[in-house]
Tab-separated table of C-alpha atoms in Angstrom:
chain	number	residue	atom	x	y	z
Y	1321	UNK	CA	0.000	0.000	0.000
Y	1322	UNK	CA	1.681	2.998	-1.529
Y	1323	UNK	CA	1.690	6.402	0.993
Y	1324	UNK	CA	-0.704	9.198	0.106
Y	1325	UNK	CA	0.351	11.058	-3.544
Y	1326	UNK	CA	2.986	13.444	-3.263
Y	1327	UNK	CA	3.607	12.817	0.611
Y	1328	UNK	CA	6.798	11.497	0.479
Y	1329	UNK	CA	8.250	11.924	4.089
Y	1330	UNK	CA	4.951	14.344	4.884
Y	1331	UNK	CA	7.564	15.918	7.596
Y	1332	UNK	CA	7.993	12.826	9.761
Y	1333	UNK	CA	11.200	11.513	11.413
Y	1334	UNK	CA	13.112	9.218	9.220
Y	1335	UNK	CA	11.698	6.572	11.816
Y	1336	UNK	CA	8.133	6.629	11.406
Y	1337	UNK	CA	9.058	6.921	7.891
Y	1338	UNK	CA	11.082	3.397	7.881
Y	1339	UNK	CA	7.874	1.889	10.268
Y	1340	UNK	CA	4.850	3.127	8.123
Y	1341	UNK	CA	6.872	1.184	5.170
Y	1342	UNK	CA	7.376	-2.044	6.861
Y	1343	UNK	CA	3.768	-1.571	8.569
Y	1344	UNK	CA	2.669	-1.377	4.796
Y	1345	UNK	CA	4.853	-4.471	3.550
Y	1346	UNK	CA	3.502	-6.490	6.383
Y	1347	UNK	CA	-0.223	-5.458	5.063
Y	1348	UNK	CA	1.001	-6.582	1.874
Y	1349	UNK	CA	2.251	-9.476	2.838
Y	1350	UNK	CA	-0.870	-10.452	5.199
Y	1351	UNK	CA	-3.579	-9.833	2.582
Y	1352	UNK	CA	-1.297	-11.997	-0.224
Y	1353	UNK	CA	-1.629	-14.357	2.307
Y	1354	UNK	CA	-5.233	-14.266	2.330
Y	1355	UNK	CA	-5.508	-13.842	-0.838
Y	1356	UNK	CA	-3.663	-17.671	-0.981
Y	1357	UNK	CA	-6.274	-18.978	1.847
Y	1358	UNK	CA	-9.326	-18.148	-0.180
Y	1359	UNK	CA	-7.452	-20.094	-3.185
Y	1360	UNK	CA	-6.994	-22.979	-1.372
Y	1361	UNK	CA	-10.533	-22.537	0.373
Y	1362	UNK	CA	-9.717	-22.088	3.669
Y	1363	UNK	CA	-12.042	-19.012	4.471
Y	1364	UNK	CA	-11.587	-18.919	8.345
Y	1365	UNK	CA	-7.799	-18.810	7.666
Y	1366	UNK	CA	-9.006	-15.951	4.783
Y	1367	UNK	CA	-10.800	-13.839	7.369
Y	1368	UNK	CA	-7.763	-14.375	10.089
Y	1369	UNK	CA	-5.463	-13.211	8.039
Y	1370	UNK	CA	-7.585	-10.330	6.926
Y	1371	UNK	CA	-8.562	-9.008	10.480
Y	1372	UNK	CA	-4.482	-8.790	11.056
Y	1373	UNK	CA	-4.162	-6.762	7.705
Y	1374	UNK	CA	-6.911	-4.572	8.944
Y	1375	UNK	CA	-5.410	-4.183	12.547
Y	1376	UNK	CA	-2.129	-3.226	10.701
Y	1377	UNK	CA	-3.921	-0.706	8.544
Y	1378	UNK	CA	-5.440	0.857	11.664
Y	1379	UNK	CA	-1.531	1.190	13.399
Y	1380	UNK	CA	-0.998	2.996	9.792
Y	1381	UNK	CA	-3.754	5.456	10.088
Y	1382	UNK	CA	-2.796	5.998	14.107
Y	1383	UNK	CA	0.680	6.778	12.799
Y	1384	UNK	CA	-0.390	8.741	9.910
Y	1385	UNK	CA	-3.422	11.038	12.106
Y	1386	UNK	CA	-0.307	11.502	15.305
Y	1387	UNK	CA	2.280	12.958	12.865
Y	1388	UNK	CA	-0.049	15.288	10.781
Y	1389	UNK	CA	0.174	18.561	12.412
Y	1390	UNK	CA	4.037	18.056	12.116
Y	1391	UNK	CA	3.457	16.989	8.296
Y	1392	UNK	CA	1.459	20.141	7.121
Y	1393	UNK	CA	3.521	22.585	9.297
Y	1394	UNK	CA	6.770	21.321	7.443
Y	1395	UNK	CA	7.995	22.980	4.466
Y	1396	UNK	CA	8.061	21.622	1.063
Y	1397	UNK	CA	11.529	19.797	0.498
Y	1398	UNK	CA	13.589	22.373	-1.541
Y	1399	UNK	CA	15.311	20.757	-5.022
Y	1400	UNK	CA	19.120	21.239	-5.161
Y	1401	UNK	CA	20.166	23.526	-8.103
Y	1402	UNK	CA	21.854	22.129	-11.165
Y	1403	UNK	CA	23.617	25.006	-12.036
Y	1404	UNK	CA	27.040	25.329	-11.366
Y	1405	UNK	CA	28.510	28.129	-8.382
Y	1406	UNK	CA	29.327	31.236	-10.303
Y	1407	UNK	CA	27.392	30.191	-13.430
Y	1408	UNK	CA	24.994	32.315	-15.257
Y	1409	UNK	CA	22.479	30.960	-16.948
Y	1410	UNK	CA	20.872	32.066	-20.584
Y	1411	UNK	CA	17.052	32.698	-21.067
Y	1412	UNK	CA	15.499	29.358	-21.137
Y	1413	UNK	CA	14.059	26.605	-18.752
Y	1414	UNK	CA	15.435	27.941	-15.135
Y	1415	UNK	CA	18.006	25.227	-13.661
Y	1416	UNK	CA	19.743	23.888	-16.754
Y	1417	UNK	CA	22.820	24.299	-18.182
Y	1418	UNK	CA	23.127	26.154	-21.573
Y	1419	UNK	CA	23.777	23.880	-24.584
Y	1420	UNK	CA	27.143	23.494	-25.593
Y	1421	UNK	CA	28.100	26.319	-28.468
Y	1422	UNK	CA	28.275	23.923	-31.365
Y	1423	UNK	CA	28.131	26.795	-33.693
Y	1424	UNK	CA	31.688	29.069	-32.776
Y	1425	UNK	CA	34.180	27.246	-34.167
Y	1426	UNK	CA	37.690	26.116	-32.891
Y	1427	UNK	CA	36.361	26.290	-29.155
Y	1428	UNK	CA	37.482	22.939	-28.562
Y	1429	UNK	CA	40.765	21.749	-27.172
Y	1430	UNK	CA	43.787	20.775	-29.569
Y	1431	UNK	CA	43.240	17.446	-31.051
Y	1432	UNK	CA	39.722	16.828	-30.940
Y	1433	UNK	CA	36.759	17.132	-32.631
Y	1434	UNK	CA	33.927	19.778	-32.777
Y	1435	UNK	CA	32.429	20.307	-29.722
Y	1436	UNK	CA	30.233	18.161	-28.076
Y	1437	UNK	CA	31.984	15.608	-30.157
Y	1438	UNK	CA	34.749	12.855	-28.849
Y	1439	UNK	CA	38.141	12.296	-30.256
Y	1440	UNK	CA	38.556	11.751	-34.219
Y	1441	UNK	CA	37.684	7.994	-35.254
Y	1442	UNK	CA	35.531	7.414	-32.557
Y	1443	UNK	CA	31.512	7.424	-32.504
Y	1444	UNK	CA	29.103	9.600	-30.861
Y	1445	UNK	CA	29.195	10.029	-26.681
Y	1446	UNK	CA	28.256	6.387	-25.384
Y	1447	UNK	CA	29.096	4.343	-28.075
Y	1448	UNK	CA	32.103	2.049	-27.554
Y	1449	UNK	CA	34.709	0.765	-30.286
Y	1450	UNK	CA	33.572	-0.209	-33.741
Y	1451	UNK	CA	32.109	-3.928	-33.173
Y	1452	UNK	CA	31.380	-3.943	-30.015
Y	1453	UNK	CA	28.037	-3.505	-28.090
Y	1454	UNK	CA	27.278	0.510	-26.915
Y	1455	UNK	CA	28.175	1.708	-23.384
Y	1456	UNK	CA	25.800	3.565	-21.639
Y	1457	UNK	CA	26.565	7.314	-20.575
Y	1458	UNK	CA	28.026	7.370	-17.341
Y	1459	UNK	CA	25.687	9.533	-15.166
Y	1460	UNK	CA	26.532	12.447	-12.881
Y	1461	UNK	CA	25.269	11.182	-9.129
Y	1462	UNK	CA	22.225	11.525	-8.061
Y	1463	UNK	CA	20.344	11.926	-11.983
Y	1464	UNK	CA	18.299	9.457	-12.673
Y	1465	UNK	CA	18.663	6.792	-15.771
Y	1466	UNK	CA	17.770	7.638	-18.697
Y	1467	UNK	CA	14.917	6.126	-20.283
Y	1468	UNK	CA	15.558	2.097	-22.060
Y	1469	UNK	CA	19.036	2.467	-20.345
Y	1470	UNK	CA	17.842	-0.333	-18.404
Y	1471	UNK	CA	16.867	-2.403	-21.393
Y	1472	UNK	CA	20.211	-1.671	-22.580
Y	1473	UNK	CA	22.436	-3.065	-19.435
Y	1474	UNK	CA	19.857	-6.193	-19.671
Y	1475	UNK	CA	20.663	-6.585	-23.519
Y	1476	UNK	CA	24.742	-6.518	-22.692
Y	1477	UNK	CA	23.943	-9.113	-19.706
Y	1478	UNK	CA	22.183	-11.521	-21.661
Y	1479	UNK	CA	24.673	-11.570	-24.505
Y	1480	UNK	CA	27.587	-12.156	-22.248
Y	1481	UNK	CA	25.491	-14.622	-20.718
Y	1482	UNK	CA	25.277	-16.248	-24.107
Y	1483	UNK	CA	28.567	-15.890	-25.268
Y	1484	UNK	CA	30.054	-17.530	-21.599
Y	1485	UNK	CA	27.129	-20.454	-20.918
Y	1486	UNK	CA	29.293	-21.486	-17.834
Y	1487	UNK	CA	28.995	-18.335	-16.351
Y	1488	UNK	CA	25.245	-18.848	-16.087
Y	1489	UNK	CA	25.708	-21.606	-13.075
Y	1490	UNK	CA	27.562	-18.811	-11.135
Y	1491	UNK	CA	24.851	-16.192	-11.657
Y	1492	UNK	CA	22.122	-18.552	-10.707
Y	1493	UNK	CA	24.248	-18.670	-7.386
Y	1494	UNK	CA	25.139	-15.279	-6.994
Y	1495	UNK	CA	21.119	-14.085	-7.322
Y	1496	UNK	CA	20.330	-16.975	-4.304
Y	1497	UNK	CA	23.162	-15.839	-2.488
Y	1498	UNK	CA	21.856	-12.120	-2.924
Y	1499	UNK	CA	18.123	-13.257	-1.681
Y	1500	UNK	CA	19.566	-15.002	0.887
Y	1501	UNK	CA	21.425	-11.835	2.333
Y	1502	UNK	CA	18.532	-10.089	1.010
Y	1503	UNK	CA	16.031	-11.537	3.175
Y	1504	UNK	CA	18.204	-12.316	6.101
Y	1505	UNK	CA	19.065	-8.264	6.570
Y	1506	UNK	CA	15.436	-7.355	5.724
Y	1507	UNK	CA	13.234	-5.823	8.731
Y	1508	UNK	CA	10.123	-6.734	7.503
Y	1509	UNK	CA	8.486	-9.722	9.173
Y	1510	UNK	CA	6.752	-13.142	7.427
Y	1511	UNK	CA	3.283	-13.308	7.445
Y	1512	UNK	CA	3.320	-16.988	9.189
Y	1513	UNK	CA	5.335	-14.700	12.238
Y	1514	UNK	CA	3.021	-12.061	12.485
Y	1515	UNK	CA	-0.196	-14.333	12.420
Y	1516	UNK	CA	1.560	-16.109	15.401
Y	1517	UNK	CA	2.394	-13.061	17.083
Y	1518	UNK	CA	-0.577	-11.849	16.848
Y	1519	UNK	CA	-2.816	-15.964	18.193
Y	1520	UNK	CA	0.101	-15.410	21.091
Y	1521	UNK	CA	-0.442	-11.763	21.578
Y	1522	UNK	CA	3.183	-11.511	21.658
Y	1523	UNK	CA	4.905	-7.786	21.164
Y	1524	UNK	CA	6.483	-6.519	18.446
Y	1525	UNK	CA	9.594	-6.767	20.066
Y	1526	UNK	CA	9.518	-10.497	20.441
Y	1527	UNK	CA	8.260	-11.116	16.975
Y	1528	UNK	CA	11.131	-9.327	15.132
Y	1529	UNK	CA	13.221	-10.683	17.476
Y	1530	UNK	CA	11.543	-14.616	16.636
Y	1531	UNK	CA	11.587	-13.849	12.928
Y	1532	UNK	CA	15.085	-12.923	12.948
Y	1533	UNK	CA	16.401	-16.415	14.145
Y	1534	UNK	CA	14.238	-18.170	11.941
Y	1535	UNK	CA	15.636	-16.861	8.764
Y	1536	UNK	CA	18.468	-17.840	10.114
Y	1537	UNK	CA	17.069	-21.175	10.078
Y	1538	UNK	CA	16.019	-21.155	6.762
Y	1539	UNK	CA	16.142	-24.781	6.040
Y	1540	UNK	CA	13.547	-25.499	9.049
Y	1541	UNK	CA	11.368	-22.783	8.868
Y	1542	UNK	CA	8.212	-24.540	8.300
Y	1543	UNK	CA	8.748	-27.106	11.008
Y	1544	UNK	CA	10.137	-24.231	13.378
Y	1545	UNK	CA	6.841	-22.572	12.735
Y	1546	UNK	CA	4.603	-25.404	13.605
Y	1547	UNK	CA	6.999	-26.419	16.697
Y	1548	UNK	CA	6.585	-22.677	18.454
Y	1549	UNK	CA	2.733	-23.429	17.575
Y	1550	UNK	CA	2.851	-26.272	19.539
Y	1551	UNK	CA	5.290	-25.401	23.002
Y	1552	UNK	CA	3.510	-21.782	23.398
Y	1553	UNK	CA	0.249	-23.025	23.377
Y	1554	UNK	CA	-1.482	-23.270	26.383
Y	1555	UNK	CA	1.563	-21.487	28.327
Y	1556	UNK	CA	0.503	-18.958	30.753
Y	1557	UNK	CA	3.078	-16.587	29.710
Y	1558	UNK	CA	4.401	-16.935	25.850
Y	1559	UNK	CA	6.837	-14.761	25.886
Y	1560	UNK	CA	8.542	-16.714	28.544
Y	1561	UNK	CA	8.961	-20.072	26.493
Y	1562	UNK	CA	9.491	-17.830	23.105
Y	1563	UNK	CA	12.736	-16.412	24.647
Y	1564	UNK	CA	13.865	-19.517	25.769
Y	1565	UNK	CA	13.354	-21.244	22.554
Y	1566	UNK	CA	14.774	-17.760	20.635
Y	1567	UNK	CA	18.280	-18.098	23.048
Y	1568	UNK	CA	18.234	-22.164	21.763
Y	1569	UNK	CA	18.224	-21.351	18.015
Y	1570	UNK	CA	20.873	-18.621	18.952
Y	1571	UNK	CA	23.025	-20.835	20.557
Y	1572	UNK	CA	22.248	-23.395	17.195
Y	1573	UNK	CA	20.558	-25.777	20.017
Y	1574	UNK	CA	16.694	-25.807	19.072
Y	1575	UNK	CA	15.231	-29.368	18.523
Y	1576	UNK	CA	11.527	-27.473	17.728
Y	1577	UNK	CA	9.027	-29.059	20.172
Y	1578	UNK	CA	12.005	-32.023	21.708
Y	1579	UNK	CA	14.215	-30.087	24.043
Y	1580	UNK	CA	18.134	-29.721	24.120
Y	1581	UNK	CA	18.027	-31.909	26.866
Y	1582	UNK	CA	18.128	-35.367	25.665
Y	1583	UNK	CA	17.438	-36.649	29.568
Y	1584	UNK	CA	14.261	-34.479	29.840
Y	1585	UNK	CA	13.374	-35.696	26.544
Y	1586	UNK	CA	12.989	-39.221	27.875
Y	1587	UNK	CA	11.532	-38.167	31.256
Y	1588	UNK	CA	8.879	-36.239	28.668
Y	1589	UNK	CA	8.324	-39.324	26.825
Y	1590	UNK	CA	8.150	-41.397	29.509
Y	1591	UNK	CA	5.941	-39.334	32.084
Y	1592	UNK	CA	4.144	-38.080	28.309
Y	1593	UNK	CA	5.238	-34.169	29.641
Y	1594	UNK	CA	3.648	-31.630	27.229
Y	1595	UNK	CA	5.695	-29.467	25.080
Y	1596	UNK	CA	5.880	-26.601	27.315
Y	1597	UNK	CA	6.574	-27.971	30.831
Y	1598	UNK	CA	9.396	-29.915	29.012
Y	1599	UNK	CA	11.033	-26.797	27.847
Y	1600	UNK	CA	10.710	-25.449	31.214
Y	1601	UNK	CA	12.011	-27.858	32.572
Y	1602	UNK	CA	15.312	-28.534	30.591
Y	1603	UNK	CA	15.763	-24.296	31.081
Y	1604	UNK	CA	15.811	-24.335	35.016
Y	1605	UNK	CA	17.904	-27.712	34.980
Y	1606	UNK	CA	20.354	-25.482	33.032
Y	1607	UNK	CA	20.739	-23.130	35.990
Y	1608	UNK	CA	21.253	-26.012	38.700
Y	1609	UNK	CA	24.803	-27.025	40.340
Y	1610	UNK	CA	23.941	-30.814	39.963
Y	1611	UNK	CA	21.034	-31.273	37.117
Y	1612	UNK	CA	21.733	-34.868	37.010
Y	1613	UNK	CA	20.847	-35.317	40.941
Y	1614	UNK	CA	17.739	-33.124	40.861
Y	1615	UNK	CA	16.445	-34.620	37.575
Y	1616	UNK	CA	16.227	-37.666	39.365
Y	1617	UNK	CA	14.376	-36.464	42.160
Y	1618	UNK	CA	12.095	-34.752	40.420
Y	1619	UNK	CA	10.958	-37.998	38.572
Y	1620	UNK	CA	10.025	-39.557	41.974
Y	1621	UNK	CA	7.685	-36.776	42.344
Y	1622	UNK	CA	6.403	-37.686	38.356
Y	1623	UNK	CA	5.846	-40.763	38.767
Y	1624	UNK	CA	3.300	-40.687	41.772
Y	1625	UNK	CA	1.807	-38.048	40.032
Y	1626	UNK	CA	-1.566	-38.647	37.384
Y	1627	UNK	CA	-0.903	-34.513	36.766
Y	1628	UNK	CA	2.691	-34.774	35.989
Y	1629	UNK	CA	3.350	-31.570	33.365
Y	1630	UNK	CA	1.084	-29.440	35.764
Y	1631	UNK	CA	3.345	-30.340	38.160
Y	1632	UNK	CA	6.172	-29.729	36.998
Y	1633	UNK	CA	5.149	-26.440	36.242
Y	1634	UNK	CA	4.626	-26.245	40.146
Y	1635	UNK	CA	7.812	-27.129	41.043
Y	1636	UNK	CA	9.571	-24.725	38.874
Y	1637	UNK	CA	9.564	-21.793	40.784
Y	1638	UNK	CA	11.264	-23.521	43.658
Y	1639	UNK	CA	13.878	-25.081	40.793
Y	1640	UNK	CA	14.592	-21.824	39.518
Y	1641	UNK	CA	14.902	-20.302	42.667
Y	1642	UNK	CA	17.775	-22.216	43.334
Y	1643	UNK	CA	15.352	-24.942	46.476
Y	1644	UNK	CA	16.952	-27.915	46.906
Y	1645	UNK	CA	14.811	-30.924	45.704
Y	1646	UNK	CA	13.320	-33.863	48.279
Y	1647	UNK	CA	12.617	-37.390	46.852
Y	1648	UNK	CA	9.200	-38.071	47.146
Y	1649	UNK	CA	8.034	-40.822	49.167
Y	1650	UNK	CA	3.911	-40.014	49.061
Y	1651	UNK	CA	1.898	-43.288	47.753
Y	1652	UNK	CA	1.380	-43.037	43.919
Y	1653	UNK	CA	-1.755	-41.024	42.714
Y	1654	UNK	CA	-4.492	-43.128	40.968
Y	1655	UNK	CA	-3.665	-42.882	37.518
Y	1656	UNK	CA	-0.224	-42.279	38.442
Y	1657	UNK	CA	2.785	-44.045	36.616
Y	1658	UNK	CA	3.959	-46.142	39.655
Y	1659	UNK	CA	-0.084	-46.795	39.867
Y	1660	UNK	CA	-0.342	-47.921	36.498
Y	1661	UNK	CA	3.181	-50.397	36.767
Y	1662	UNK	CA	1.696	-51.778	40.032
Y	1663	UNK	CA	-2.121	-52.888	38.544
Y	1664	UNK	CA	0.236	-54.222	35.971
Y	1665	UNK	CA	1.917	-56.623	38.292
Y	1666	UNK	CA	-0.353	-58.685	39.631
Y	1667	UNK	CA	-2.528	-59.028	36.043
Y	1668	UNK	CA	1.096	-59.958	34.518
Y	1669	UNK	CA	1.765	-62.628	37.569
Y	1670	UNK	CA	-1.956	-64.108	37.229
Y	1671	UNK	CA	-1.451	-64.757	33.146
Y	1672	UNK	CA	2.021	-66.294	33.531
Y	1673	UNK	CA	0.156	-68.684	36.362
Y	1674	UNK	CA	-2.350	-69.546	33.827
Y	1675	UNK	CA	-0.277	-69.802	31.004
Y	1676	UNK	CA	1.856	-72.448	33.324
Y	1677	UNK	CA	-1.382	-74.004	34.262
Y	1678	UNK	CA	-1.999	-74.822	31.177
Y	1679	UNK	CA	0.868	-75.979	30.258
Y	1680	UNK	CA	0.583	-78.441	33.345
Y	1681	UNK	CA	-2.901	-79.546	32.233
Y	1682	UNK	CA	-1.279	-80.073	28.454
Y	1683	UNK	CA	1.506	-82.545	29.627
Y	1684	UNK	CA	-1.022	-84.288	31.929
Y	1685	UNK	CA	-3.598	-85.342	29.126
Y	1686	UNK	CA	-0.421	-85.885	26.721
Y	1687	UNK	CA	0.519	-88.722	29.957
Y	1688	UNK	CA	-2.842	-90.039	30.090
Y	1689	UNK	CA	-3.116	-90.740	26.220
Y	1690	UNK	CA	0.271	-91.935	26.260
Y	1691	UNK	CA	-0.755	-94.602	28.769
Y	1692	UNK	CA	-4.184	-95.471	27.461
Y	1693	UNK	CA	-2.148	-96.229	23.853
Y	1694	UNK	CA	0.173	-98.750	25.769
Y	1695	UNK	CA	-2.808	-100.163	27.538
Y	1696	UNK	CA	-4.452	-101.247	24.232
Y	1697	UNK	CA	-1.425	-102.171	22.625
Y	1698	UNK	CA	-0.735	-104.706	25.486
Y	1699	UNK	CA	-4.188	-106.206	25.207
Y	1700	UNK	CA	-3.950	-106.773	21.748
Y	1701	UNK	CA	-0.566	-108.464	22.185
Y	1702	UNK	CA	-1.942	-110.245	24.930
């Protein structure tokens, strides 16, 4: 969304400036995003995506309505002259130069041509060497290009690209290297970041800060996506777990929804911890003398436990404030994994009796068949 004709900076600080234009990429963004939704017919994603475009428009117009006293008190920007200190200029369009005098003769310098004119033998200004493909004018800074100069620079591009074919591989490399650095230095946020800023009501602050390490992590985006879907959910306080999980993919650590911690990650599997009292837990193990000691008696409290993610999110404000950590010794909870193992005991005994019983009962008839086959074959011999 372009700014109002003929505003330009309207008078604002170069940093309202740079905001209202990533405010309006991010609008862009959102509603091309939308715009992909309804393709795919997903219209609740459509109208999500479109209530964020229209809260971004409504930052715009805050922005725009706060800085327009300041905007119509400024003066007009004032155009640099292009005429030359101590230059006069003839009658004729006011800021250009006069023409060069191509009618006095013998104004030029010894040894070349009339003026306006290069040396003898060569072509007109811009034109290189007989045979070989025009230069274009070299500018003075700051003027803009002149018009199909483009085209032209394109046209010497693509035949050196023809005349060199190997040099196309390295090209095709240099432009992803370029988009690469190109979107890694960019300030403006994805859409996928802002929609889950926004579900998480997470600040601004944190979300540049989020989508920063994730184009880092180019190569995992998606899944990184989907993982900080899954451990902020249900978390009291989001921002909490997102810096945690920002620091791992700082430190090149992140696992997405498994933590660093390969321990906690089978105390999670095995006590089936949710994704964010996992992470919680593997960050204040980080901060304890002996993690090793305390890991282990915190799974005696798990284990007796039918609650055991709520819990640990109990017990992290003692772990974190340093608390040492008592092995439980309370009876298991119904529902509990130590409940659970011991139902399984006795049902596990009572089928291996059986399954011996029967075995019993099978050798005995196996004897008694046995016996009543001799039995007739010694009263036939008989």
């Amino acid at each position: 969304v372009p700014p109002p004709a003929g505003c330009g900076g309207c008078g604002m600080p170069p940093a309202v400036v740079e905001q209202l234009e990533n405010l309006r990429r991010d609008m862009k963004k959102m509603q091309d995003a939308a715009e992909a939704a309804a393709a795919d017919g997903d219209e609740d994603g459509r109208e999500f995506k479109m209530m964020l475009a229209d809260e971004i428009q409504e930052k715009i117009n805050e922005l725009e309505e706060e800085h327009k006293a300041s905007a119509a008190s400024s003066p007009p920007p004032a155009f640099p002259s292009m005429t030359a200190p101590g230059l006069s200029l003839p009658s004729g369009l006011p800021g250009m130069l006069p023409p060069p005098n191509l009618g006095a003769p013998g104004l030029g310098p010894p040894g070349m041509g009339p003026p306006g004119m290069g040396p003898p033998g060569m072509g007109p200004p811009g034109m290189g060497p007989p045979g070989m493909l025009p230069r274009p004018p070299v500018l003075p800074t700051g003027m803009p290009p002149l018009p199909g100069m483009g085209n032209m620079q394109e046209m010497q591009r693509m035949m050196t690209l023809y005349q060199n074919p190997d040099m196309g591989a390295n090209v095709t490399l240099q432009r992803a290297l370029e988009y690469e650095q190109e979107k890694a230095s960019s300030t403006n946020m994805e859409p996928e970041v802002i929609e889950l800023a926004h579900h998480f009501n997470l600040t601004d602050r944190h979300a540049r800060m989020l989508d920063e390490q994730l184009k880092k992590r180019n190569n995992t985006y998606e899944e990184d996506i989907a993982s900080m879907y899954e451990i902020l959910k249900g978390a009291k306080n989001p921002a909490d777990l997102l810096m945690v999980s920002i620091r791992w993919m700082s430190e090149g650590i992140f696992r997405g929804v498994k933590t660093p911690n390969p321990e906690v990650e089978k105390i999670a599997k095995k006590f089936k911890l949710d994704a964010p009292s996992a992470c919680k837990l593997a960050e204040v193990l980080e901060q304890r003398k002996d993690p090793d000691d305390d890991l282990r008696k915190v799974c005696s409290h798990l284990e007796r436990s039918n609650k055991p993610s709520s819990l640990v999110m109990m017990m992290f404000k003692d772990l974190k404030a340093g608390n040492p950590v008592a092995e439980c010794t309370k009876q298991p909870a119904i529902g509990s994994y130590l409940h659970k193992e011991e139902n399984e005991k006795p049902r596990s005994a009572a089928e291996a009796a059986a399954g011996a019983g029967a075995v019993e009962a099978a050798k005995g008839a196996v004897g008694v068949e046995a016996g009543a086959a001799a039995g007739a074959a010694a009263d036939a011999a008989g």
